[in-house]
Coordinates of C-alpha atoms and ligand atoms in Angstrom, one line a residue:
X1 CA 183.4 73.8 124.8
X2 CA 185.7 70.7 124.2
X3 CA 184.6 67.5 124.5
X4 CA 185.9 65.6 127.6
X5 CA 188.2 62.8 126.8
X6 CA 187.0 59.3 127.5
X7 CA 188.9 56.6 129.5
X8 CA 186.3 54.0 130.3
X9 CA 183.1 54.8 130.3
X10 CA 180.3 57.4 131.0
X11 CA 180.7 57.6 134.6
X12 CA 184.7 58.2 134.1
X13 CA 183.6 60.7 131.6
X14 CA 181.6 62.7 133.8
X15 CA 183.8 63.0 136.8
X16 CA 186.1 64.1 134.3
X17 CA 183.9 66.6 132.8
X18 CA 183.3 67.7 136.9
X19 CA 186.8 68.4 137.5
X20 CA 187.5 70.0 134.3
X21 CA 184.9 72.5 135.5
X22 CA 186.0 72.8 139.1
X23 CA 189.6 73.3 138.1
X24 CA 188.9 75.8 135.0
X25 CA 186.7 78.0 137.7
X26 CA 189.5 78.1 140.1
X27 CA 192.0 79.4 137.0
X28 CA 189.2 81.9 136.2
X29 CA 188.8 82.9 139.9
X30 CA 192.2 82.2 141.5
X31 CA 190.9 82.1 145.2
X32 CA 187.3 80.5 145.7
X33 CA 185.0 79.3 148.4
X34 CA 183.6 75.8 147.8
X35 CA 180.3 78.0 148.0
X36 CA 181.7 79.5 145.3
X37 CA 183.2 76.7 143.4
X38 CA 179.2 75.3 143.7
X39 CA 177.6 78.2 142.1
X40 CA 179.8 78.7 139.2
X41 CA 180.1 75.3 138.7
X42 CA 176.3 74.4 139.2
X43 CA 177.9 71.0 141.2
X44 CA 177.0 69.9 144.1
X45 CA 178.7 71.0 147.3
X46 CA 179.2 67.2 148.5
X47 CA 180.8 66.6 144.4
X48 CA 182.8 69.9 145.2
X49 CA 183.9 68.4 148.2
X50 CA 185.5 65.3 146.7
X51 CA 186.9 67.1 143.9
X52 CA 188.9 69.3 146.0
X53 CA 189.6 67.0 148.2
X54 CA 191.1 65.0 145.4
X55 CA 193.1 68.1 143.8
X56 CA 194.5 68.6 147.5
X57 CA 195.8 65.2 147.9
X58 CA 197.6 65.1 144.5
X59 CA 199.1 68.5 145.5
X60 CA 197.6 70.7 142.8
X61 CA 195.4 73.0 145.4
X62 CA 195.8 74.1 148.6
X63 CA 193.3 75.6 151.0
X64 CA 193.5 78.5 153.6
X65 CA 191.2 80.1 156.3
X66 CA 189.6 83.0 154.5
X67 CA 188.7 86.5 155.0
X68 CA 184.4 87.0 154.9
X69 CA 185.3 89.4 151.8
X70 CA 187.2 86.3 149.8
X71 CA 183.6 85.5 149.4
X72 CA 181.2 86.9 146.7
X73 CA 179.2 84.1 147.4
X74 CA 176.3 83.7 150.3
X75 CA 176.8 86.0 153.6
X76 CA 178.4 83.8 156.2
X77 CA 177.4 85.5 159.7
X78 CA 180.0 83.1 161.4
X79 CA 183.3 81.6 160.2
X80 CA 184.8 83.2 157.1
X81 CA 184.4 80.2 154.4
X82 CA 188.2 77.9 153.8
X83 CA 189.4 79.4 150.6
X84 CA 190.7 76.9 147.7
X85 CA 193.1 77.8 145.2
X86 CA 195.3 75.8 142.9
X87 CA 199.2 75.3 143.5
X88 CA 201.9 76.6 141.4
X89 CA 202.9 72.8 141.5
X90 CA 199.7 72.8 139.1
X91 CA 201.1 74.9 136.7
X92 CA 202.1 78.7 136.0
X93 CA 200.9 81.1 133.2
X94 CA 203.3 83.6 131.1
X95 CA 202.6 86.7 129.7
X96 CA 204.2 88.4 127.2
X97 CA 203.2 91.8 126.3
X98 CA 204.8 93.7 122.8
X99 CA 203.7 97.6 123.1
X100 CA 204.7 100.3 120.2
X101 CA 207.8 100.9 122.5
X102 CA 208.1 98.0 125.0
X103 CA 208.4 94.7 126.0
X104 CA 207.2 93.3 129.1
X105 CA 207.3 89.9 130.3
X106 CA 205.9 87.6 133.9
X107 CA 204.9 84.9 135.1
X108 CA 202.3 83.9 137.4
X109 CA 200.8 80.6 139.5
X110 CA 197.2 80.3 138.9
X111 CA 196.0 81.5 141.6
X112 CA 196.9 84.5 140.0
X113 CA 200.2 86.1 142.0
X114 CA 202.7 87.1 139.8
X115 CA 206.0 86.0 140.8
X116 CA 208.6 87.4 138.4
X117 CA 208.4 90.1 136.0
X118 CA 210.2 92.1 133.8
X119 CA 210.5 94.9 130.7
X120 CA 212.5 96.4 128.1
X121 CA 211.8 99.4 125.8
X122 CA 211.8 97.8 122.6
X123 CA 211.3 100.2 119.1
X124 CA 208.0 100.1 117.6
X125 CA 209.5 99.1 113.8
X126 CA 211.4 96.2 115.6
X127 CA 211.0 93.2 113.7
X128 CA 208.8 90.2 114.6
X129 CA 211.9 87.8 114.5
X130 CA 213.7 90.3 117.0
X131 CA 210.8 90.6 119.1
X132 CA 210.6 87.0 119.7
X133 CA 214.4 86.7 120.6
X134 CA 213.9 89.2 123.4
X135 CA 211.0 87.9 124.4
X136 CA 212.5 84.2 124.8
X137 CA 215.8 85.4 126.9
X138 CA 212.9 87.1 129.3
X139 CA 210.7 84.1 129.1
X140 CA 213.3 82.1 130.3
X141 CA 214.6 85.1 132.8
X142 CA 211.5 85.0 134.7
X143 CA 211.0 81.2 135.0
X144 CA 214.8 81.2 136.3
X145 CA 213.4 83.7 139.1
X146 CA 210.3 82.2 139.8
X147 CA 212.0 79.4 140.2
X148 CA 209.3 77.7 137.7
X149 CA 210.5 75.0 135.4
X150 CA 209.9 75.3 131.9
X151 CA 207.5 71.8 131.7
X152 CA 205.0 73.2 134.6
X153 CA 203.7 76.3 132.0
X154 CA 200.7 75.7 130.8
X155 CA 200.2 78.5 128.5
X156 CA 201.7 81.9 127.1
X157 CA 199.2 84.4 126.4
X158 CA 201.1 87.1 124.1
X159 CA 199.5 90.5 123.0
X160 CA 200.3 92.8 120.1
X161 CA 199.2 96.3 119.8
X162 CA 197.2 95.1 116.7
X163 CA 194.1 93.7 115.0
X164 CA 194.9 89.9 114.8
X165 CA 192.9 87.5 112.5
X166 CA 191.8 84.5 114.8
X167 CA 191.7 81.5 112.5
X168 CA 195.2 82.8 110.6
X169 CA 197.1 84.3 113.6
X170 CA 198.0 87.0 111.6
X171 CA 198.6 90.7 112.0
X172 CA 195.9 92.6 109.6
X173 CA 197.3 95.9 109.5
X174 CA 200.4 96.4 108.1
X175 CA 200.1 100.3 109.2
X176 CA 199.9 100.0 112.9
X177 CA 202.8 96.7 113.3
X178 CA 204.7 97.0 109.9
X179 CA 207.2 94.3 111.2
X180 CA 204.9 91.7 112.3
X181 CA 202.8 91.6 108.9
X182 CA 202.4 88.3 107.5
X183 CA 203.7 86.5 110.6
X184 CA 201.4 83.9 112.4
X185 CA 202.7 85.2 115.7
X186 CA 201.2 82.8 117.7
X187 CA 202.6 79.7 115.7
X188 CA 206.1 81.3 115.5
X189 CA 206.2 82.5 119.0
X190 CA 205.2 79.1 120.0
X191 CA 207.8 77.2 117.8
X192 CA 210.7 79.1 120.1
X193 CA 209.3 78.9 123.3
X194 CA 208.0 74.9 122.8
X195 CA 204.7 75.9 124.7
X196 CA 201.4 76.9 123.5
X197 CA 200.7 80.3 123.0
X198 CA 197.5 82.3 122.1
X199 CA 197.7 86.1 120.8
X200 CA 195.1 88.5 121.2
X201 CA 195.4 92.4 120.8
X202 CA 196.0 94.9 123.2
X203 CA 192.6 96.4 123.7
X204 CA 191.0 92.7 124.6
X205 CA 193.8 91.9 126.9
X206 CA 192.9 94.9 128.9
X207 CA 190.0 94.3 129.2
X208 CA 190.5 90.5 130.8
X209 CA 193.2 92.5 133.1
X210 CA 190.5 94.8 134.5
X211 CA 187.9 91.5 134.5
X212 CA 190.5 90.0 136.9
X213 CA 192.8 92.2 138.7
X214 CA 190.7 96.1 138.1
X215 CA 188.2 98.1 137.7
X216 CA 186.0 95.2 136.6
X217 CA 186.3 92.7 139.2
X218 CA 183.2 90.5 139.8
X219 CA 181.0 92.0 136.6
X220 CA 180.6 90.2 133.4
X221 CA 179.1 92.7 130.9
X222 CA 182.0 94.8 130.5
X223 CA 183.1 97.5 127.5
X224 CA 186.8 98.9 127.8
X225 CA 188.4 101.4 125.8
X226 CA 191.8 101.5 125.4
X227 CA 192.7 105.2 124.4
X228 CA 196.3 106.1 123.4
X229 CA 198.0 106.6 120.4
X230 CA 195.2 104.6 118.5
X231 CA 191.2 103.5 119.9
X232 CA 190.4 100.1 120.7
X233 CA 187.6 98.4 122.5
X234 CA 187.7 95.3 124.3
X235 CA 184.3 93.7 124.9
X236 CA 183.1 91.4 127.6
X237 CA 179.9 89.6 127.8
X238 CA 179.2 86.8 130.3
X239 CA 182.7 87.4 131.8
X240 CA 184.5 86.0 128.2
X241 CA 186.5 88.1 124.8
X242 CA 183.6 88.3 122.1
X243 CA 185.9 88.7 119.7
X244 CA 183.3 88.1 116.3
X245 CA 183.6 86.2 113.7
X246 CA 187.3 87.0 112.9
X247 CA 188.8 88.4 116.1
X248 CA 188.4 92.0 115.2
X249 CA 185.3 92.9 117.1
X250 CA 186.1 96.0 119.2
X251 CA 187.4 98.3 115.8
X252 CA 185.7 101.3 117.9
X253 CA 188.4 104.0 117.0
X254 CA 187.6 103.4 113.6
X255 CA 183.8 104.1 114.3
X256 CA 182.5 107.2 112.3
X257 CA 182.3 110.4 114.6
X258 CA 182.7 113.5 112.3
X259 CA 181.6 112.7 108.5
X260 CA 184.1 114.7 106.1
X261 CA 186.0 114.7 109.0
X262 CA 190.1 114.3 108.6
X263 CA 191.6 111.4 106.6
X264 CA 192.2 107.7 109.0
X265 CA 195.4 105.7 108.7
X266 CA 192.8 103.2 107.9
X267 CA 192.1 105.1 104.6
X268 CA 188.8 106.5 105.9
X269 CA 187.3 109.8 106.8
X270 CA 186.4 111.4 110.3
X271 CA 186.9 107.9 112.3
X272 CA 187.1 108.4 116.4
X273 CA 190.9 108.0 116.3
X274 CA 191.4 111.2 114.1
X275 CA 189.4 113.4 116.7
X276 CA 190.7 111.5 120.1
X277 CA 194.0 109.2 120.2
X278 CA 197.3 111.0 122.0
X279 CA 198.6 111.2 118.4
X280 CA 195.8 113.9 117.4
X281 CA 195.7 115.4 120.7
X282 CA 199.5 115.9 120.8
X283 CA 199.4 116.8 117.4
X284 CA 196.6 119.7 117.6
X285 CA 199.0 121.3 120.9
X286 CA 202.0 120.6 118.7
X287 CA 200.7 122.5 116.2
X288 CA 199.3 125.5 118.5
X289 CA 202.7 126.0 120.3
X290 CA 205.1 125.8 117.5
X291 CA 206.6 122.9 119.4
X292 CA 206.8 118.9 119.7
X293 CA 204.3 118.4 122.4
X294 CA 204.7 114.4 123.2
X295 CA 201.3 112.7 125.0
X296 CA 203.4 112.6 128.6
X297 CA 203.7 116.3 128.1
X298 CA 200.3 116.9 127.1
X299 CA 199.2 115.2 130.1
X300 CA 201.7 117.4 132.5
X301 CA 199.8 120.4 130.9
X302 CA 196.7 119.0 131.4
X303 CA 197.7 118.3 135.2
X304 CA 198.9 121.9 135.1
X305 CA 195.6 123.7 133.9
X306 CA 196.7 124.4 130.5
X307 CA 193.5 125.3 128.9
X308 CA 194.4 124.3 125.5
X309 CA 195.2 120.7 126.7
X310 CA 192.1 120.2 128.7
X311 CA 190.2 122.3 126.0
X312 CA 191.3 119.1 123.7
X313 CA 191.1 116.6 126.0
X314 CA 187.9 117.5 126.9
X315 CA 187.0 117.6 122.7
X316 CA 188.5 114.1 122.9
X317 CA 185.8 112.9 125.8
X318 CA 182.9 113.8 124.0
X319 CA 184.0 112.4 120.5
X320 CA 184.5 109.3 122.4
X321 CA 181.2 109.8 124.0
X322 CA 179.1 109.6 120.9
X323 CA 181.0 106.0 119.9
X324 CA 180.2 104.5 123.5
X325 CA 176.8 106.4 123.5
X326 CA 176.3 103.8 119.8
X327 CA 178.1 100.9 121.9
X328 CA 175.7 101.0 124.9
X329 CA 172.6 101.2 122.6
X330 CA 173.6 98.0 120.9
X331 CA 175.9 95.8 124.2
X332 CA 174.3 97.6 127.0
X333 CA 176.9 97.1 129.2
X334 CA 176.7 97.0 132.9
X335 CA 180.4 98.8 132.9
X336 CA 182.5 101.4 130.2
X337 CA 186.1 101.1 131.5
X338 CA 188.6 103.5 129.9
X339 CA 192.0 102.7 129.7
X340 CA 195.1 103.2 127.9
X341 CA 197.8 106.2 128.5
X342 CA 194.9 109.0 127.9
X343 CA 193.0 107.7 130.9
X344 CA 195.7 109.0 133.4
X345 CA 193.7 112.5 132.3
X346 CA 190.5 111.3 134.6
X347 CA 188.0 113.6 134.9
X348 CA 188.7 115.6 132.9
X349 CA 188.0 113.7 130.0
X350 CA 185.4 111.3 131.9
X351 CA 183.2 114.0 132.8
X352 CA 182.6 115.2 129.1
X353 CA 182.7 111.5 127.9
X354 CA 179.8 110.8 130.9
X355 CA 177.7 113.6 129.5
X356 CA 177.5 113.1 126.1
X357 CA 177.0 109.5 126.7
X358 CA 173.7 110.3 129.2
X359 CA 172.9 112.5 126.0
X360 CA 173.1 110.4 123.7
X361 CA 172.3 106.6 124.5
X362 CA 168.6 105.3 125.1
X363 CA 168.1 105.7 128.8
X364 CA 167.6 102.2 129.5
X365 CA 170.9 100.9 128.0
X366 CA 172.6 103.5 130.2
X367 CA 170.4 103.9 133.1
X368 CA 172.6 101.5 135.5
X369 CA 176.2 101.7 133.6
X370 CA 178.9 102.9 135.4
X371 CA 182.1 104.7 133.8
X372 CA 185.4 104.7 135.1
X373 CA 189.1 105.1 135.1
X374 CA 190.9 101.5 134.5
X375 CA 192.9 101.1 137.5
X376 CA 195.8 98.6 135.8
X377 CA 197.7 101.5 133.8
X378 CA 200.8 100.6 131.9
X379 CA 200.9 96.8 132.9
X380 CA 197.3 96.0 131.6
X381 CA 198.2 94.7 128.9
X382 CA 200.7 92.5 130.7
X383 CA 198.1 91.4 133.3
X384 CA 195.5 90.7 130.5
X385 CA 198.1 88.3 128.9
X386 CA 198.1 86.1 132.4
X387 CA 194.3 86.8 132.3
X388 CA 194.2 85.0 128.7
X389 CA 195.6 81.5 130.1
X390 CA 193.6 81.5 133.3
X391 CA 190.0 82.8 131.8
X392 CA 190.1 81.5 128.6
X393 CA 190.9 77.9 129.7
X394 CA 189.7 76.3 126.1
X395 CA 192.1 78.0 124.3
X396 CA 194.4 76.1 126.6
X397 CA 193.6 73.1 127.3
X398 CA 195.4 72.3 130.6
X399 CA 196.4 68.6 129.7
X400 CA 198.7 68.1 132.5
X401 CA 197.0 69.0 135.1
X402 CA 193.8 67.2 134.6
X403 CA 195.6 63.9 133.4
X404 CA 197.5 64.6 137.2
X405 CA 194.3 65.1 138.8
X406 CA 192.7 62.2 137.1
Ligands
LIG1 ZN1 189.9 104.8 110.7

């Protein structure tokens, strides 16, 4: 954590230090109770009080009359609890998501509605310099429609679809993003825009989108697995990116499932990815049928009852199984989320993945974990890029609005 500024004094310092954490709890939560606000902050409610009361006069938060579900905080048998949230007048979040064969773009006040958004298809050898040219015009397309001006962001959260090294910024792979290698994205990407920006990959900024807007809302110990044409994990414990000592944690599709198994872009042998990304799938029914058998297709077949394609599919659920079976035993998670374009298959590759998980793990590590579908789809990414300037508030450190507050 960052150490709070001081202006004159201790007692400045603290109430300082008190809003910082009030205000980076309602960018984590969006919409909170003062209930709320008290228990994630560990404040007091009459200290709660003030500071909203504060942030409301200087415009930055508004309150509403809640709903009793707003609430994950004590029962209330009578009146639903006055819901706080900040204003858009206290800022807005961008964020920008590159894919292998998009770009998608949005903005969003932090109390986490989006208000504009857009996308292009964009070719997966496009070059980092390109990307960022398309991505400025949107940047600025967005902000035009949300009627945002440019001074009020506070952050860009940008995701690639590939391992990023934290302390350089840059893209390790040069197999996965050939056109990106031995850019510091973040730096560069920051430079055009004029606004800080923070990359992470695409597996993590799933991950934060299911945290916030999915399949994960209100856990903290959360695994998910983004499966598509390569196998990443994003991991979650405490509710924040462990990301290990160089931002690669999460390499699960390069775990080893089948020793002597086929040959990885990654230069191994038998890694997850060569058993159960779309590429291998597609490629095993390309191969069968004579034909170019693209992953949408393979999921129509699948839809279809084609037995080859759940046949595979199925193989691909119990490959991944015996990775998150080896994940559970050593995060225990209280949540396994799969994601990414192979999850639109549901059960059928869930219920294979479930089994061989029960089979597999220690019984304790599994005994209360629950499995499931992401709920996000396409835009996770997108979402997760918001979710990285709201949740992981010191990576941006929101000067304006707490010298406005203060
Ligand atoms: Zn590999």
């Amino acid at each position: 954590m960052r150490a709070v500024r001081t202006r004159s004094g201790s007692l400045t310092s603290l109430r300082e230090g008190n809003r910082k954490r009030v205000i980076d709890a309602l960018r984590a939560r969006g919409v909170a109770s003062r209930a709320d606000l008290a228990r994630i902050t560990g404040l007091s409610r009459s200290t709660i009080s003030t500071i909203v009361g504060d942030l409301v006069e200087a415009g930055l938060a508004g309150e509403r009359d809640g709903q009793a579900s707003d609430s994950d905080g004590e029962v209330h048998a009578g009146r639903p609890p006055v819901m706080v949230s900040l204003n858009s007048s206290a800022g807005v979040a961008l964020g920008v998501d590159f894919g292998h064969r998009h770009l998608r773009v949005a903005v969003s006040d932090l109390s986490h509605s989006v208000l504009a958004e857009t996308w292009r298809e964009l070719d997966v050898d496009h070059s980092a310099s390109h990307g960022l040219d398309a991505a400025a015009d949107f940047v600025a397309q967005v902000l035009e429609e949300a009627g945002a001006d440019r001074g009020r962001v506070i952050g860009v959260g940008m995701g690639l679809p590939a391992p990023i090294d934290r302390s350089s910024g840059m893209v390790q792979d040069a197999s996965i993003l050939p056109g990106w290698v031995g850019v510091d994205a973040a730096a560069e990407a920051s430079r055009r825009l004029g606004m800080p920006v923070e990359v992470e990959n695409d597996a993590n900024l799933g991950a934060l989108a299911e945290l916030v807007w999915g399949a994960g809302k209100g856990r903290s110990e959360v695994a998910y697995i983004k499966v598509s044409t390569g196998i990443g994990a994003g991991l979650l414990s405490g509710g924040r990116l462990q990301g290990g000592a160089g931002g690669t944690a999460g390499e699960i599709g390069h775990t080893l499932v089948a020793e002597g198994g086929p040959v990885c872009r990654c230069g191994n042998r038998g890694c997850l990815e060569t058993l159960a990304s779309t590429r291998a799938i597609a490629g095993h029914m390309s191969a069968s049928r004579g034909e170019e058998i693209s992953t949408r297709r393979l999921l129509e077949l699948c839809a279809a009852g084609d037995a080859a394609a759940q046949r595979l599919i199925g193989d691909a659920g119990r490959a991944i199984g015996i990775a998150v079976a080896n994940l559970c035993n050593l995060l225990n998670p209280e949540c396994v989320i799969v994601g990414g374009d192979l999850s639109a298959a549901g059960d059928v590759l869930l219920e294979p993945l479930r089994t061989v998980v029960r089979r597999n793990a220690i019984p304790s590590a599994v005994e209360s974990l629950e499995i499931v579908p992401g709920v996000l789809g396409e835009r996770a990414e997108l979402l997760g890029a918001l979710a990285l300037v709201m949740h992981e508030s010191d990576r941006f450190y929101a000067s304006r609005l707490e010298s406005e507050a203060g």
